[in-house]
Short mmCIF file of C-alpha atoms and ligand atoms in Angstrom, two decimals:
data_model
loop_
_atom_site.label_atom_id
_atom_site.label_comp_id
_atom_site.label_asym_id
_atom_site.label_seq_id
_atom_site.Cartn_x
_atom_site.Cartn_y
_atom_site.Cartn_z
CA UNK A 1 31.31 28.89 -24.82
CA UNK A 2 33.79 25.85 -24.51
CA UNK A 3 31.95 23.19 -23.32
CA UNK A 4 32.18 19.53 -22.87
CA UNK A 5 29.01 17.05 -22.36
CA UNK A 6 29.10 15.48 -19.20
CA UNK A 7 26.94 12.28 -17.97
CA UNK A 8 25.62 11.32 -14.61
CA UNK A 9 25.29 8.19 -12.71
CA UNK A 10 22.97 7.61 -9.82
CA UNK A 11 20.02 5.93 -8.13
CA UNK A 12 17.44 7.28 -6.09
CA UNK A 13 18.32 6.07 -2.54
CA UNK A 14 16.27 5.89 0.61
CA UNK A 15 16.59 8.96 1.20
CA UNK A 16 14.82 8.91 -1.96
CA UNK A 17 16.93 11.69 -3.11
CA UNK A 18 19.31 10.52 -6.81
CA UNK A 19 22.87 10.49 -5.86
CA UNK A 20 25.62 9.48 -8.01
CA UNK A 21 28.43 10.96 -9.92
CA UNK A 22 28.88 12.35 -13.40
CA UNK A 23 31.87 11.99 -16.16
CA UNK A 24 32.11 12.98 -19.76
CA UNK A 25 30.45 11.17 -21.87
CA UNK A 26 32.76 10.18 -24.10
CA UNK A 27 34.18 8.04 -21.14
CA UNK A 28 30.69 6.38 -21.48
CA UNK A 29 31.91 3.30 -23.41
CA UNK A 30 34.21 2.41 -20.72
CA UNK A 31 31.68 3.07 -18.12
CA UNK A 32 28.74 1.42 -19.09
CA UNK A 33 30.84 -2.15 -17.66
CA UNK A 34 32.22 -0.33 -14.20
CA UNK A 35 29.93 2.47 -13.63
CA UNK A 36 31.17 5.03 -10.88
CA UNK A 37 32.70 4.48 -7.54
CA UNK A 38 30.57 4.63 -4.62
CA UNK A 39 31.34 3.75 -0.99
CA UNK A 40 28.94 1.57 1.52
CA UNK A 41 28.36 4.82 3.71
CA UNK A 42 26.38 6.65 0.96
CA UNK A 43 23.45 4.42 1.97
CA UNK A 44 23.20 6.48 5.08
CA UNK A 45 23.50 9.83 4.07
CA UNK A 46 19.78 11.66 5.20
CA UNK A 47 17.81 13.71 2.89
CA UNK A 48 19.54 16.61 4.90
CA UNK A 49 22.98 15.70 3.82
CA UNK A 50 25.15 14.80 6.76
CA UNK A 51 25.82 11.02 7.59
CA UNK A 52 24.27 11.06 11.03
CA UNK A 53 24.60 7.36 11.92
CA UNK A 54 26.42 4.14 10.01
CA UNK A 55 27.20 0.69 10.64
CA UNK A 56 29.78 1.08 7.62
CA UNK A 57 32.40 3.76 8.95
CA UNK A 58 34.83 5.16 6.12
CA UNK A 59 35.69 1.95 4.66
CA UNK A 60 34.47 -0.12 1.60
CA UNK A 61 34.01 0.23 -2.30
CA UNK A 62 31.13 -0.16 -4.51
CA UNK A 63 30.10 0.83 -7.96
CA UNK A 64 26.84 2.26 -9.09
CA UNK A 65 26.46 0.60 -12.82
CA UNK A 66 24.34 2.43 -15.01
CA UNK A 67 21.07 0.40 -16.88
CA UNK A 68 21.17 0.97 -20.29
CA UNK A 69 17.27 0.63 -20.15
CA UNK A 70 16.67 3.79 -17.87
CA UNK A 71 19.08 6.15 -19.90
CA UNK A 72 17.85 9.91 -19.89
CA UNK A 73 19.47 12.19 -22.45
CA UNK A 74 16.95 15.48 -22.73
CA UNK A 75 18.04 18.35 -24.02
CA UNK A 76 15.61 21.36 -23.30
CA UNK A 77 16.73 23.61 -26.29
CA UNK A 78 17.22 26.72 -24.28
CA UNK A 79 20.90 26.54 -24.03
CA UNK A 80 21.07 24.95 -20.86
CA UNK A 81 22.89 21.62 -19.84
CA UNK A 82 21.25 18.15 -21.15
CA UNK A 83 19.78 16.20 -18.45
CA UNK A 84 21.65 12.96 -19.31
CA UNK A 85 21.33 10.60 -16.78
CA UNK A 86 21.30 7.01 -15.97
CA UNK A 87 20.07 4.84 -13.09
CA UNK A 88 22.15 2.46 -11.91
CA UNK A 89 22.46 -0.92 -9.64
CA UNK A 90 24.83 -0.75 -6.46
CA UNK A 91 27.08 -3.75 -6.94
CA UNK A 92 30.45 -4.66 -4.91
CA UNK A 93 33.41 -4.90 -6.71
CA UNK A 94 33.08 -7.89 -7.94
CA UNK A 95 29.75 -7.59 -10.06
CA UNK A 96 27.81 -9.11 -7.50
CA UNK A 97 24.27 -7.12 -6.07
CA UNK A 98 25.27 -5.19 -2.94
CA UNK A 99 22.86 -5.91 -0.28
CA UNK A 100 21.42 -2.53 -0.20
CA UNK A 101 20.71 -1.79 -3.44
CA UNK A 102 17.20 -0.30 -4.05
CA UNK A 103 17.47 -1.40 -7.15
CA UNK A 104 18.32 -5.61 -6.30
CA UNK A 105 15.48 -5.05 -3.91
CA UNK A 106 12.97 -4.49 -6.21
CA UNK A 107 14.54 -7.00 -8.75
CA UNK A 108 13.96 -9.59 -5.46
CA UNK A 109 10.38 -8.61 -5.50
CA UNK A 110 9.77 -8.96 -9.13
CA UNK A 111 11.65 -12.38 -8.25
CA UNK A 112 9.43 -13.73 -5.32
CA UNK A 113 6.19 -12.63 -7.48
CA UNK A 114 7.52 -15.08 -10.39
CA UNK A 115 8.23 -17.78 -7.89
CA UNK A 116 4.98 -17.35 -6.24
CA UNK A 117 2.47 -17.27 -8.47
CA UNK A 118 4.02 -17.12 -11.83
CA UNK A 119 2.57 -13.68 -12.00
CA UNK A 120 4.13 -10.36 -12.87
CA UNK A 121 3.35 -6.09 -11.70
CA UNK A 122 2.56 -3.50 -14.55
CA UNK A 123 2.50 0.16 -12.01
CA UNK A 124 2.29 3.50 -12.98
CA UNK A 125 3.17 6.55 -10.48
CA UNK A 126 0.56 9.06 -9.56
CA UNK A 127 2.87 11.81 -7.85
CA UNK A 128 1.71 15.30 -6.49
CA UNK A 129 3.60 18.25 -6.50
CA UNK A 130 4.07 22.50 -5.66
CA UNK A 131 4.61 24.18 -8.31
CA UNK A 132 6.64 27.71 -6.79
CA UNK A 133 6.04 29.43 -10.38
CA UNK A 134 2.59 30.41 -9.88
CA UNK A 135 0.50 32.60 -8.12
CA UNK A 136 -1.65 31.01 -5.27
CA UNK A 137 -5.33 32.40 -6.54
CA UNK A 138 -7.62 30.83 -3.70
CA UNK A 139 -10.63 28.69 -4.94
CA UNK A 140 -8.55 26.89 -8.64
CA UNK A 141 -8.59 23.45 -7.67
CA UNK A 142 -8.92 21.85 -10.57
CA UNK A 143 -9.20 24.74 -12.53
CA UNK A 144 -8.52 26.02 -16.27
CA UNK A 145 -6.86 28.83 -14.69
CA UNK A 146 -4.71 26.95 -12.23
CA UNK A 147 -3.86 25.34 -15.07
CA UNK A 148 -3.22 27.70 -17.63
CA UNK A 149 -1.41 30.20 -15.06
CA UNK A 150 1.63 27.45 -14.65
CA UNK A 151 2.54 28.68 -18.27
CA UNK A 152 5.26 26.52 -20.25
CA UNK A 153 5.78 24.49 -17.12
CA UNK A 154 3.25 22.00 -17.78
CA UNK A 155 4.62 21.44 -21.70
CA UNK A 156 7.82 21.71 -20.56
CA UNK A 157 7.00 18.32 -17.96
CA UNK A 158 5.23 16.40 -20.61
CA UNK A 159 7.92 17.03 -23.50
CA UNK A 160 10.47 16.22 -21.38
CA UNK A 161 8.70 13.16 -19.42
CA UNK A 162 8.01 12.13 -23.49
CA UNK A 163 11.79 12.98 -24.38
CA UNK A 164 12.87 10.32 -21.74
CA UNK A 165 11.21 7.30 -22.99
CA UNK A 166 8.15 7.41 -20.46
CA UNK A 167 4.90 7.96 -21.66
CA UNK A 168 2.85 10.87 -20.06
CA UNK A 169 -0.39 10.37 -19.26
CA UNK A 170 -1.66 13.85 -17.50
CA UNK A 171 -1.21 16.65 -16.05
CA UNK A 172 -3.52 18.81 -13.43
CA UNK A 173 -3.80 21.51 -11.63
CA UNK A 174 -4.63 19.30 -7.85
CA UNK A 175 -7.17 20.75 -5.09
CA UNK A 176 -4.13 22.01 -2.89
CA UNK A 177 -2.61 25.54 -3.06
CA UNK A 178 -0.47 25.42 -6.27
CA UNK A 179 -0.51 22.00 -5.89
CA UNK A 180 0.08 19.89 -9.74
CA UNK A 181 0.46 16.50 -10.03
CA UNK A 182 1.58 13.78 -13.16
CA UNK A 183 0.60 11.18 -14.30
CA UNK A 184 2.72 8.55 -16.76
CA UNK A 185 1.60 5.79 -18.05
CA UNK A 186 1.93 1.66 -16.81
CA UNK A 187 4.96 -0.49 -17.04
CA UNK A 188 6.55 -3.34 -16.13
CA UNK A 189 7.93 -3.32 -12.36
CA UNK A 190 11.09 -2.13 -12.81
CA UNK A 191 10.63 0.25 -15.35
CA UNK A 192 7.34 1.48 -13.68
CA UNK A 193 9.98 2.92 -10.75
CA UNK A 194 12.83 3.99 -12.88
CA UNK A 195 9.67 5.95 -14.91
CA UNK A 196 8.76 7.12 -11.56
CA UNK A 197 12.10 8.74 -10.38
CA UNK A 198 12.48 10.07 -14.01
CA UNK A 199 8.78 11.94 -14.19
CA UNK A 200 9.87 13.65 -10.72
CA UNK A 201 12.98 14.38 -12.10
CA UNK A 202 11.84 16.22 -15.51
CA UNK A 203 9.65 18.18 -12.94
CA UNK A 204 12.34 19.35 -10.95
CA UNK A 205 14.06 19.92 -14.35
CA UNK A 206 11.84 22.14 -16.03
CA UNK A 207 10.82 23.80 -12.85
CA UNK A 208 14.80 24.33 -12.72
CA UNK A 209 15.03 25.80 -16.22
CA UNK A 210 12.14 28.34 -15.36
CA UNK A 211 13.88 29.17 -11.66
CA UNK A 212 11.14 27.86 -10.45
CA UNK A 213 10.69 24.57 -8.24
CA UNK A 214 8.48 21.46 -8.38
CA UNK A 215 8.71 20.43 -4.81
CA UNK A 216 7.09 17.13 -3.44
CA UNK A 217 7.82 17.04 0.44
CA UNK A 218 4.58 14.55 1.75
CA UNK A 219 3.60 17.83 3.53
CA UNK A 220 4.79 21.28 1.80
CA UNK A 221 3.37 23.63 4.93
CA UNK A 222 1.48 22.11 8.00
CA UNK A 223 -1.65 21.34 8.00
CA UNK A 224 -1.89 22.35 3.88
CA UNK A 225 -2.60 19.11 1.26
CA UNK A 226 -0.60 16.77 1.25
CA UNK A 227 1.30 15.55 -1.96
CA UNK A 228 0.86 12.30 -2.21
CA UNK A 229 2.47 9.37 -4.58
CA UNK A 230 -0.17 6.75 -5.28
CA UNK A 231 1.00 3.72 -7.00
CA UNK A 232 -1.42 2.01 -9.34
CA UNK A 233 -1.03 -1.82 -9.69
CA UNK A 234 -2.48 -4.61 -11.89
CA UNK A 235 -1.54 -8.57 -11.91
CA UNK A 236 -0.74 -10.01 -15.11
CA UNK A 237 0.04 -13.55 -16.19
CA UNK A 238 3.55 -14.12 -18.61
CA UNK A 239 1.69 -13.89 -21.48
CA UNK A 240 0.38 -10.54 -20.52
CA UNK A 241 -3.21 -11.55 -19.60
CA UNK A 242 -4.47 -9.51 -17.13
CA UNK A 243 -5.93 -11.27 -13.77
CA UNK A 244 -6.25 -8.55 -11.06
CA UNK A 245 -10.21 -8.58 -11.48
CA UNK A 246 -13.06 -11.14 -12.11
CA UNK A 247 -16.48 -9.65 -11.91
CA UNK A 248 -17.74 -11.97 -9.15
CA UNK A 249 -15.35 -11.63 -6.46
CA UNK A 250 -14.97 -9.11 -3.53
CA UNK A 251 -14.93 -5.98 -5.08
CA UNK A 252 -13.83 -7.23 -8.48
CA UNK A 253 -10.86 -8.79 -7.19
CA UNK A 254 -9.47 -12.22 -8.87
CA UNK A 255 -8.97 -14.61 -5.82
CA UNK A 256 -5.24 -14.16 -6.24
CA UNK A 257 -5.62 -10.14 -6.38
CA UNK A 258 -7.36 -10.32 -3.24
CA UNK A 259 -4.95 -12.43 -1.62
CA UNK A 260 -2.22 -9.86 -2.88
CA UNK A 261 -4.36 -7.18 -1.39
CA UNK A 262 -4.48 -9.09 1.93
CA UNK A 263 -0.81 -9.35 2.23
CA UNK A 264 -0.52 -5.97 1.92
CA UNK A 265 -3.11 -4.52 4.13
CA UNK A 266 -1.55 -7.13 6.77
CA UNK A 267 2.07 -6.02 6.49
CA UNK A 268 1.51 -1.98 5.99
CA UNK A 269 1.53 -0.86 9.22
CA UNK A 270 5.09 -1.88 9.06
CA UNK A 271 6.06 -1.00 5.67
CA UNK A 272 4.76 2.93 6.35
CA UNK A 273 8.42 2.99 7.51
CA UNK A 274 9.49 2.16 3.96
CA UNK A 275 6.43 4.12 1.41
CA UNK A 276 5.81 7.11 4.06
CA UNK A 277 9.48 7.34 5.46
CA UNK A 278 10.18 10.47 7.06
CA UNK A 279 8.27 12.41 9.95
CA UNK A 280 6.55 14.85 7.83
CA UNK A 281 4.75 11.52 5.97
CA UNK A 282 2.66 11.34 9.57
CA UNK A 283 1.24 14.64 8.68
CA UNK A 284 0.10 14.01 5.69
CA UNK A 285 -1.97 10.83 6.79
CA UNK A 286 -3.96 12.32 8.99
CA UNK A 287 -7.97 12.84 8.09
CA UNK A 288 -9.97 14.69 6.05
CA UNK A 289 -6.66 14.86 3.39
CA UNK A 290 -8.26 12.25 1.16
CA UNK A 291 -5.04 10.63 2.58
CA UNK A 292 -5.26 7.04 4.39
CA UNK A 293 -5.50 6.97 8.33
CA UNK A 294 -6.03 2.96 7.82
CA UNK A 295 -4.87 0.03 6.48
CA UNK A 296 -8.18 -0.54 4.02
CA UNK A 297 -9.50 -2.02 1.07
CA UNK A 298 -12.48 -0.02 -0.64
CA UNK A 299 -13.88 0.13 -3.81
CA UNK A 300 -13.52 3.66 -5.30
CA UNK A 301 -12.91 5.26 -1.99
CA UNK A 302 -10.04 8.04 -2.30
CA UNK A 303 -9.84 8.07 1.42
CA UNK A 304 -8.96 4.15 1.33
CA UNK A 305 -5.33 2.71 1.93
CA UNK A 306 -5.86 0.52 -1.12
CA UNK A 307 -8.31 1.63 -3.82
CA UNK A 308 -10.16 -0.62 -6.40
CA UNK A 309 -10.21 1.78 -9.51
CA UNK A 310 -12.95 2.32 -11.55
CA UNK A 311 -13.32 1.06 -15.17
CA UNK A 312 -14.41 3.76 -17.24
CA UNK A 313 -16.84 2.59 -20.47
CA UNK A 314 -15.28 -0.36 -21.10
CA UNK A 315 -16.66 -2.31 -24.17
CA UNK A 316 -16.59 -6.16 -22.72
CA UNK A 317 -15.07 -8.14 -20.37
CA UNK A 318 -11.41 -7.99 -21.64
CA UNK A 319 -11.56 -4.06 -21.61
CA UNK A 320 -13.06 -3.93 -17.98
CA UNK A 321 -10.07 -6.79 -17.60
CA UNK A 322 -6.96 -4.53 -19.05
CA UNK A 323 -8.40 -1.37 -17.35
CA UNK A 324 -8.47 -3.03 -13.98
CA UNK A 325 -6.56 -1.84 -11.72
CA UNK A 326 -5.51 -1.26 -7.60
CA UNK A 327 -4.10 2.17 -6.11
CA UNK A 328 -1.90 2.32 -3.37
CA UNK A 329 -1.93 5.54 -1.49
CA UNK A 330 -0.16 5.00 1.73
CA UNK A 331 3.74 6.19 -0.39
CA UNK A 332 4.96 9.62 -1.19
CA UNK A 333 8.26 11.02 -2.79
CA UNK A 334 10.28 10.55 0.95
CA UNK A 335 10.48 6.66 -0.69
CA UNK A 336 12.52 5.60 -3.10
CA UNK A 337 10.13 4.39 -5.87
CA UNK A 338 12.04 0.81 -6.10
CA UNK A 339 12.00 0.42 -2.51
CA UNK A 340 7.93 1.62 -1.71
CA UNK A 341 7.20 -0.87 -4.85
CA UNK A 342 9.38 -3.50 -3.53
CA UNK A 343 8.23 -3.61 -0.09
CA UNK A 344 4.37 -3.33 -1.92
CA UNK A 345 5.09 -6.45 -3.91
CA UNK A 346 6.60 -8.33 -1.03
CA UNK A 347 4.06 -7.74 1.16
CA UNK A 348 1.40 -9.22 -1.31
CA UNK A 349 3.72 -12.33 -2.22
CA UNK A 350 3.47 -12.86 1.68
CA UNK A 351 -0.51 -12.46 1.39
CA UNK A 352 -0.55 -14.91 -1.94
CA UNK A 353 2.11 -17.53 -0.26
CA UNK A 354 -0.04 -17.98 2.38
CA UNK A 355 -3.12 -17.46 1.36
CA UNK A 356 -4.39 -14.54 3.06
CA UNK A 357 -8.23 -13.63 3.78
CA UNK A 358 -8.85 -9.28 3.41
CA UNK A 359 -9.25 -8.39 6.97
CA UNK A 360 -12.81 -8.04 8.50
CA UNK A 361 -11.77 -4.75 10.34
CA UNK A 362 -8.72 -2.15 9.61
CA UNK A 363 -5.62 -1.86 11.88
CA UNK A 364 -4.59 1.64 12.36
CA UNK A 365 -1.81 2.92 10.20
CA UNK A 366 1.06 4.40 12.84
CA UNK A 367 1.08 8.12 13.70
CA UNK A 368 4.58 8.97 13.35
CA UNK A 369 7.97 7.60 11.38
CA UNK A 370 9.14 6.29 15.32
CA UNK A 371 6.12 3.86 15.24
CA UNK A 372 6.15 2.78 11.83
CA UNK A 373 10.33 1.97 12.62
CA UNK A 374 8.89 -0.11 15.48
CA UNK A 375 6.50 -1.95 13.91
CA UNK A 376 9.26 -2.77 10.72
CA UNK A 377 11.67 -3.72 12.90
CA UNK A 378 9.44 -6.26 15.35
CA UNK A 379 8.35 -7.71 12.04
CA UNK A 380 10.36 -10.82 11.12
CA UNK A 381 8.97 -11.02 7.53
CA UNK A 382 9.99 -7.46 6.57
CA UNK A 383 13.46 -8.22 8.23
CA UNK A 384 13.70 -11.00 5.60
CA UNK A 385 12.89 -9.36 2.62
CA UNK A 386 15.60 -7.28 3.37
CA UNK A 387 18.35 -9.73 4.76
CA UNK A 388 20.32 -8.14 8.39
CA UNK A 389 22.98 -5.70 6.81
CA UNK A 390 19.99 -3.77 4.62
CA UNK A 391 17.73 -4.13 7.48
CA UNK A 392 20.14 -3.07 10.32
CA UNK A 393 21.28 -0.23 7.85
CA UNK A 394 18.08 1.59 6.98
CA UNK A 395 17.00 1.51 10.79
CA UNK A 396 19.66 3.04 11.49
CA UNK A 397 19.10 5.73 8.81
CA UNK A 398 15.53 6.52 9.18
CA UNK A 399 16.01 6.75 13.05
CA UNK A 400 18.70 8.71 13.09
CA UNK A 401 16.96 11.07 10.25
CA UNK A 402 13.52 11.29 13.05
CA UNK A 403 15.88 11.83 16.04
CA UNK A 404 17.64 14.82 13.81
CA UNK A 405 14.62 16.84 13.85
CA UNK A 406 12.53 15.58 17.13
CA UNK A 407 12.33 19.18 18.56
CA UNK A 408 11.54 20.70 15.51
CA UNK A 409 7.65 22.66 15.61
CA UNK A 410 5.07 21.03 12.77
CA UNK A 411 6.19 24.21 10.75
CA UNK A 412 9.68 24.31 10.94
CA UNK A 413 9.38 20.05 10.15
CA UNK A 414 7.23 20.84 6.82
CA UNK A 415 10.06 23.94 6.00
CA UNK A 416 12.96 21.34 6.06
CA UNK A 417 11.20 18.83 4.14
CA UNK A 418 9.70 21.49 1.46
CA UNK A 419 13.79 22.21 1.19
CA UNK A 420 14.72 18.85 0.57
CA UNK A 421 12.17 17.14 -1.54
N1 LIG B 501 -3.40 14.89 -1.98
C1 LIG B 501 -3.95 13.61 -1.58
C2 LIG B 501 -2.84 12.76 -0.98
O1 LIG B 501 -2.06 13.27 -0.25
C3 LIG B 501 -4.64 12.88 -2.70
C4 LIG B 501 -5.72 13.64 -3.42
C5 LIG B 501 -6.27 12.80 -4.58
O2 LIG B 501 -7.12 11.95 -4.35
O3 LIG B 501 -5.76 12.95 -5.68
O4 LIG B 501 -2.73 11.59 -1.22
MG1 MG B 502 -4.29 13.59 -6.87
#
């Protein structure tokens, strides 16, 4: 067969869907400097596909420019296509950060952390999934059969996760119908989120490869379990010392891991609109789903908003030190990882910068996408992390995306999504 390798360029969006554009790879060279062209109105493109609102109109050129750290080349061995990918920065023409990259977000965040505290994030992504290549046999959670019946799906993930420069670091059959998730190991900010989009991507890859799909709406049928994405999160100092827990503070928690933890309890009701962005997310946080209904802090709780881990057998303080570690559970594969670990970080810069107490009670987390929009955009702070052209610009997006499928039943809602994602 004549064939010629081809590469592809994208990022994953806020529609949290990766969008780019591919070329062959011997053009690579040449591309690595100018990337591929993109236009301003890709931004609003819904998961659905059509543009349904923009501020940008036809006009305007960008150029997505691939990082040579988050380059993907797998090649499955079964004849099929390499999945060679990189992910990429928006910039304008110029070389400078457009204002809605995902990407410069995050890179902001990392940014503000440094300048506040001198600190930096190590994260690793938790992320649930259907698997649609095996039977539904009621009463597997968690079972050897569950997770033997997936067959080569599960070796075909972890090679492939492996084969991409991530490290896995499990793989389970999960409590819901078919329901799998993976696990890969932590890493810096940045590369904790491109490892995040690329572990979701090898699923959909193999899952591809066997005809099969791994799909990770927030809510795959109504009133099923919900697939979460819980982010785990520890503070370290430059040198790498880790300083998210001391053993005599609340919970664990360092004083400046607590203060991080206040910042974000204080600002998630409004940044739901950025780690649970898309109606079906307001199923899925509803209780008894071992999914977050408020915006708490409990110690080994999987019902809690913000989870203090457990530290399994640790020999000595600076074991019990390197294990320690936070959850976030309010985010699922609607976000963009850069942008549900940017607004994360932000949020608990705000809570170091000023010196946030944890809350005595919960606020409520908001019941649908419409209120979570709300709350972002009465919320000053959020508005600055993202600066008025970003801000205006995902608004616009994510209520044009709720007002799309308003009428829609709970079932036919969860059928889009399961589609989509
Ligand atoms: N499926 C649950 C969620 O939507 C999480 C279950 C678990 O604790 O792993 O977040
Ligand atoms: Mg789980």
């Amino acid at each position: 067969m004549l064939r010629e390798d081809l590469v592809f360029v994208g990022t994953c969006d806020i529609a949290g869907l990766v969008r780019g554009k591919g070329f062959p790879s011997a053009e690579l060279p040449a591309r690595r400097k100018v990337g591929i062209g993109w236009t301003h109105s890709n931004l609003m493109q819904t998961c659905f596909g059509p543009i349904l609102d923009t501020p940008f109109g036809t006009s305007g050129d960008l150029m997505i420019v691939p990082d040579p750290s988050s380059e993907v080349h797998v090649d499955f061995r079964d004849g099929s296509a390499p999945e060679h990918f990189f992910l990429g920065d928006i910039r304008n023409t110029d070389g400078t950060p457009w204002d809605c990259c995902v990407r410069a977000f995050l890179r902001r965040a990392i940014g503000a952390l440094k300048d506040a505290s001198g600190l930096e994030l190590l994260a690793a992504f938790e992320q649930e999934f259907v698997y649609t290549g095996v039977e539904d046999v009621p009463g597997h959670a968690y079972s050897l059969s569950a997770f033997r019946r997936q067959g080569l799906f599960g070796e075909m993930l972890t090679a492939a996760i492996r084969a991409a420069s991530v490290r896995p670091d499990s793989f389970l059959a999960e409590y819901g119908p078919r329901q799998y998730e993976m696990t890969v190991a932590p890493d810096a900010a940045m590369a904790a989120a491109d490892a995040g989009v690329i572990a979701r991507e090898m699923a959909r890859a193999a899952a591809f490869r066997l005809e099969n799909r791994a799909i990770f709406s927030p809510m795959p049928v109504a009133d099923g379990a919900g697939n979460g994405v819980h982010i785990h999160f520890s503070l370290h100092e430059a040198s790498g010392k880790p300083v998210t827990g001391a053993p005599d503070g609340v919970m664990g928690l360092s004083p400046v891991a607590a203060q991080f933890a206040a910042g974000v309890l204080h600002h998630l009701p409004a940044i739901c609109a950025v780690t649970a962005p898309s109606p079906v997310s307001y199923l899925r946080l509803t209780p008894n789903r071992w999914a977050p209904t408020v915006a708490d802090l409990k110690l080994q709780d999987r019902g809690a908003a913000l989870r203090v881990c457990p530290v399994f057998a640790a020999k000595g303080e600076s074991e019990r030190e390197a294990q320690f570690n936070l959850e976030f559970r309010v985010c699922d594969a609607a976000a963009s990882p850069y942008m549900a670990l940017g607004a994360l970080i932000l949020a608990g810069v705000d809570g170091i910068a000023r010196e946030l107490a944890l809350p005595k009670a919960p606020a409520a987390l908001p019941n649908s996408l419409t209120a979570a929009l709300d709350l972002m955009e009465a919320s000053g702070t959020v508005k600055s992390w993202f600066g008025p052209v970003f801000f205006e610009a995902y608004l616009r997006h994510k209520r044009s995306e709720a007002a799309y499928v308003a009428d829609l039943s709970e079932d036919d809602l969860c059928a889009r999504y399961a589609e989509v994602y």
